Amino acid sequence: MSDRVRLLCLRHAESENVTAGAAGALPSARLTAKGRLQAAGAARLLIGEGVTRIYAGTAVRARQTADIMARTLGVEVVALRDLAEVHVGRAEGAVDPATRARTAAVLRSWIVDADLGEAVADGEDGHAVTARIVTALTSIAAGHAGGTVAVVGHVASLTTGLSALCGLGRQVWGAPLPHAVPFAVEYDGRSWQCLSWPSPAAAHGVTGAAGS
């Protein structure tokens, strides 16, 4: 039996903070009606993929996405604090253009330039975000050798962590993760591979599934 682990990762479904354009982790933001439909659609995509457990961040929107998926897939949901979105300190909840521009610039420095020292306001820097996402994904993989699990995360933190693990960098910049579109990340016990990066058009199937 192969020890290769497959993590079917996805960004949470559409939520109130996204439609409001609000910055930060915002753990109490809930899914929109559209988001609930998206989560149900993601679950349908994963039927037959052999998912044995769903891991999700502790934010309401991540848990709601995972819970909707779990009802269809008949699996347990485990919440992990380390999968949270990037915290931006005193800028949490800001909707002004300057904060949005600063957030984009910081994310670019982390993902494209591998400069992890930058932060939005007094929030987390890239070292902290990368460390906790890598810790979470490595821990998940260690517990599921030869298996498949789903991971519900957030656009900025998940992209930052996977960029570090898989060496993605510039190739994913400008292609933010769409809501509730699963894509496969594999770990063989030595190295990580992000087999593809999803786009909204990928919603009709699991992108980067093993063998594709």
Short mmCIF file of C-alpha atoms in Angstrom, two decimals:
data_model
loop_
_atom_site.label_atom_id
_atom_site.label_comp_id
_atom_site.label_asym_id
_atom_site.label_seq_id
_atom_site.Cartn_x
_atom_site.Cartn_y
_atom_site.Cartn_z
CA MET A 1 0.00 0.00 0.00
CA SER A 2 1.32 3.44 -0.92
CA ASP A 3 2.00 5.96 1.85
CA ARG A 4 1.06 8.81 -0.50
CA VAL A 5 -1.50 11.11 1.10
CA ARG A 6 -3.98 13.12 -0.94
CA LEU A 7 -5.32 16.35 0.52
CA LEU A 8 -8.28 17.72 -1.41
CA CYS A 9 -7.95 21.37 -0.47
CA LEU A 10 -10.45 24.15 -1.01
CA ARG A 11 -11.19 27.67 0.03
CA HIS A 12 -14.39 28.02 2.10
CA ALA A 13 -17.57 28.89 0.22
CA GLU A 14 -18.72 32.50 -0.28
CA SER A 15 -19.14 34.36 3.01
CA GLU A 16 -20.37 37.70 4.32
CA ASN A 17 -16.90 39.15 4.85
CA VAL A 18 -16.02 38.47 1.21
CA THR A 19 -19.13 40.14 -0.20
CA ALA A 20 -18.48 43.12 2.12
CA GLY A 21 -14.83 43.35 1.02
CA ALA A 22 -13.67 43.23 4.65
CA ALA A 23 -10.03 42.45 5.48
CA GLY A 24 -8.69 39.93 7.94
CA ALA A 25 -9.50 36.66 9.68
CA LEU A 26 -13.01 37.72 10.85
CA PRO A 27 -13.84 34.38 12.48
CA SER A 28 -17.56 35.10 13.03
CA ALA A 29 -18.44 35.81 9.37
CA ARG A 30 -21.02 33.35 8.06
CA LEU A 31 -21.69 31.83 4.65
CA THR A 32 -24.08 33.58 2.30
CA ALA A 33 -27.00 31.71 0.72
CA LYS A 34 -24.86 31.33 -2.40
CA GLY A 35 -22.04 30.01 -0.24
CA ARG A 36 -24.21 27.27 1.22
CA LEU A 37 -25.07 26.12 -2.30
CA GLN A 38 -21.38 26.20 -3.24
CA ALA A 39 -20.48 24.03 -0.25
CA ALA A 40 -23.12 21.49 -1.24
CA GLY A 41 -21.71 21.51 -4.76
CA ALA A 42 -18.19 20.88 -3.46
CA ALA A 43 -19.47 17.89 -1.51
CA ARG A 44 -21.02 16.40 -4.64
CA LEU A 45 -17.69 16.75 -6.43
CA LEU A 46 -15.99 14.71 -3.72
CA ILE A 47 -18.41 11.78 -3.75
CA GLY A 48 -16.39 8.74 -4.78
CA GLU A 49 -13.03 10.39 -3.99
CA GLY A 50 -12.52 8.30 -0.85
CA VAL A 51 -12.52 11.19 1.62
CA THR A 52 -12.33 9.79 5.17
CA ARG A 53 -12.28 13.06 7.14
CA ILE A 54 -12.63 16.81 6.65
CA TYR A 55 -10.28 19.26 8.34
CA ALA A 56 -11.30 22.91 8.57
CA GLY A 57 -10.27 26.16 10.14
CA THR A 58 -12.17 27.28 13.23
CA ALA A 59 -13.82 30.32 11.58
CA VAL A 60 -17.59 30.01 11.21
CA ARG A 61 -17.44 30.14 7.40
CA ALA A 62 -14.89 27.32 7.22
CA ARG A 63 -16.81 25.17 9.70
CA GLN A 64 -20.11 25.78 7.91
CA THR A 65 -18.54 24.78 4.60
CA ALA A 66 -17.08 21.62 6.14
CA ASP A 67 -20.29 20.71 7.98
CA ILE A 68 -22.37 20.96 4.81
CA MET A 69 -19.86 18.78 2.98
CA ALA A 70 -19.71 16.27 5.84
CA ARG A 71 -23.46 15.67 5.75
CA THR A 72 -23.19 14.50 2.15
CA LEU A 73 -19.96 12.56 2.55
CA GLY A 74 -20.81 11.00 5.92
CA VAL A 75 -17.47 11.84 7.54
CA GLU A 76 -16.22 13.61 10.65
CA VAL A 77 -15.11 17.25 10.70
CA VAL A 78 -12.01 18.19 12.71
CA ALA A 79 -11.37 21.89 13.38
CA LEU A 80 -7.77 23.14 13.43
CA ARG A 81 -6.91 26.64 14.63
CA ASP A 82 -3.76 26.71 12.49
CA LEU A 83 -5.86 26.71 9.28
CA ALA A 84 -7.22 30.20 10.07
CA GLU A 85 -7.06 33.13 7.68
CA VAL A 86 -4.34 35.78 8.00
CA HIS A 87 -4.93 38.10 10.95
CA VAL A 88 -4.30 41.76 10.15
CA GLY A 89 -4.35 43.25 13.64
CA ARG A 90 -5.96 46.66 13.98
CA ALA A 91 -6.98 46.51 10.29
CA GLU A 92 -9.39 43.62 10.95
CA GLY A 93 -12.68 44.32 9.19
CA ALA A 94 -11.40 47.33 7.23
CA VAL A 95 -13.00 47.91 3.83
CA ASP A 96 -11.04 50.95 2.63
CA PRO A 97 -9.01 50.85 -0.62
CA ALA A 98 -5.72 51.56 1.18
CA THR A 99 -6.04 48.45 3.35
CA ARG A 100 -7.00 46.34 0.35
CA ALA A 101 -3.96 47.60 -1.55
CA ARG A 102 -1.64 46.98 1.41
CA THR A 103 -3.03 43.45 1.85
CA ALA A 104 -2.38 42.66 -1.81
CA ALA A 105 1.14 44.06 -1.60
CA VAL A 106 1.96 42.01 1.49
CA LEU A 107 0.62 38.81 -0.04
CA ARG A 108 2.64 39.45 -3.17
CA SER A 109 5.78 39.89 -1.12
CA TRP A 110 5.16 36.55 0.63
CA ILE A 111 4.16 34.50 -2.40
CA VAL A 112 6.11 36.00 -5.30
CA ASP A 113 9.17 37.47 -3.58
CA ALA A 114 9.42 34.98 -0.69
CA ASP A 115 9.84 37.98 1.62
CA LEU A 116 7.98 36.80 4.71
CA GLY A 117 8.84 39.71 6.97
CA GLU A 118 6.01 41.98 5.79
CA ALA A 119 2.66 42.29 7.60
CA VAL A 120 -0.61 44.19 7.27
CA ALA A 121 -0.82 46.72 10.12
CA ASP A 122 0.18 44.95 13.34
CA GLY A 123 -1.02 41.56 12.15
CA GLU A 124 0.79 38.31 11.35
CA ASP A 125 3.85 38.29 9.17
CA GLY A 126 4.51 35.66 6.53
CA HIS A 127 6.77 33.62 8.80
CA ALA A 128 3.91 33.09 11.28
CA VAL A 129 1.33 32.28 8.61
CA THR A 130 3.61 29.88 6.75
CA ALA A 131 4.67 28.12 9.94
CA ARG A 132 1.16 27.38 11.13
CA ILE A 133 -0.22 26.28 7.76
CA VAL A 134 2.78 24.02 7.15
CA THR A 135 2.37 22.60 10.66
CA ALA A 136 -1.33 21.92 10.07
CA LEU A 137 -0.92 20.26 6.68
CA THR A 138 2.07 18.20 7.79
CA SER A 139 0.16 17.01 10.84
CA ILE A 140 -2.85 16.07 8.73
CA ALA A 141 -0.68 14.15 6.27
CA ALA A 142 1.08 12.28 9.07
CA GLY A 143 -2.23 10.87 10.26
CA HIS A 144 -3.51 9.64 6.90
CA ALA A 145 -0.78 7.67 5.12
CA GLY A 146 -2.22 6.14 1.97
CA GLY A 147 -5.52 7.98 2.40
CA THR A 148 -7.53 10.96 1.19
CA VAL A 149 -8.92 13.82 3.28
CA ALA A 150 -10.47 17.20 2.52
CA VAL A 151 -9.07 20.46 3.90
CA VAL A 152 -11.20 23.63 4.07
CA GLY A 153 -9.04 26.74 4.41
CA HIS A 154 -8.82 30.40 3.44
CA VAL A 155 -7.52 32.12 0.35
CA ALA A 156 -4.51 34.03 1.74
CA SER A 157 -3.24 31.60 4.38
CA LEU A 158 -3.78 28.46 2.31
CA THR A 159 -2.08 29.99 -0.73
CA THR A 160 0.86 31.18 1.39
CA GLY A 161 1.37 27.79 3.02
CA LEU A 162 1.01 25.77 -0.16
CA SER A 163 3.31 28.13 -2.01
CA ALA A 164 6.00 27.38 0.56
CA LEU A 165 5.42 23.62 0.58
CA CYS A 166 5.10 23.15 -3.18
CA GLY A 167 7.32 25.97 -4.47
CA LEU A 168 4.42 27.65 -6.30
CA GLY A 169 5.43 31.31 -6.09
CA ARG A 170 4.79 33.48 -9.11
CA GLN A 171 2.84 30.82 -11.01
CA VAL A 172 -0.22 31.22 -8.74
CA TRP A 173 -0.04 34.99 -8.25
CA GLY A 174 -3.04 36.67 -9.86
CA ALA A 175 -5.09 33.47 -9.63
CA PRO A 176 -6.80 33.65 -6.22
CA LEU A 177 -8.49 30.47 -5.08
CA PRO A 178 -12.17 30.45 -6.06
CA HIS A 179 -14.75 29.53 -3.46
CA ALA A 180 -15.40 25.83 -2.78
CA VAL A 181 -13.42 24.36 -5.69
CA PRO A 182 -11.43 21.30 -4.52
CA PHE A 183 -7.94 20.65 -5.85
CA ALA A 184 -5.48 17.90 -5.01
CA VAL A 185 -2.25 18.27 -3.08
CA GLU A 186 -0.13 15.16 -2.50
CA TYR A 187 2.57 14.21 -0.01
CA ASP A 188 4.68 11.09 -0.55
CA GLY A 189 6.55 11.18 2.74
CA ARG A 190 9.37 13.28 1.29
CA SER A 191 7.97 16.11 -0.80
CA TRP A 192 4.74 17.96 -1.54
CA GLN A 193 3.11 18.40 -4.94
CA CYS A 194 0.30 20.75 -5.85
CA LEU A 195 -0.78 19.08 -9.05
CA SER A 196 -2.73 22.04 -10.42
CA TRP A 197 -4.28 25.31 -9.33
CA PRO A 198 -8.07 25.75 -9.63
CA SER A 199 -10.04 28.35 -11.49
CA PRO A 200 -13.79 29.04 -11.37
CA ALA A 201 -14.15 26.91 -14.50
CA ALA A 202 -12.80 23.93 -12.54
CA ALA A 203 -15.98 23.62 -10.49
CA HIS A 204 -17.10 20.65 -12.58
CA GLY A 205 -14.44 18.33 -11.17
CA VAL A 206 -11.62 17.85 -8.67
CA THR A 207 -8.62 19.56 -10.20
CA GLY A 208 -5.32 17.80 -10.06
CA ALA A 209 -6.83 14.49 -8.99
CA ALA A 210 -4.36 11.63 -8.85
CA GLY A 211 -3.65 10.30 -12.30
CA SER A 212 -4.91 13.38 -14.11
#
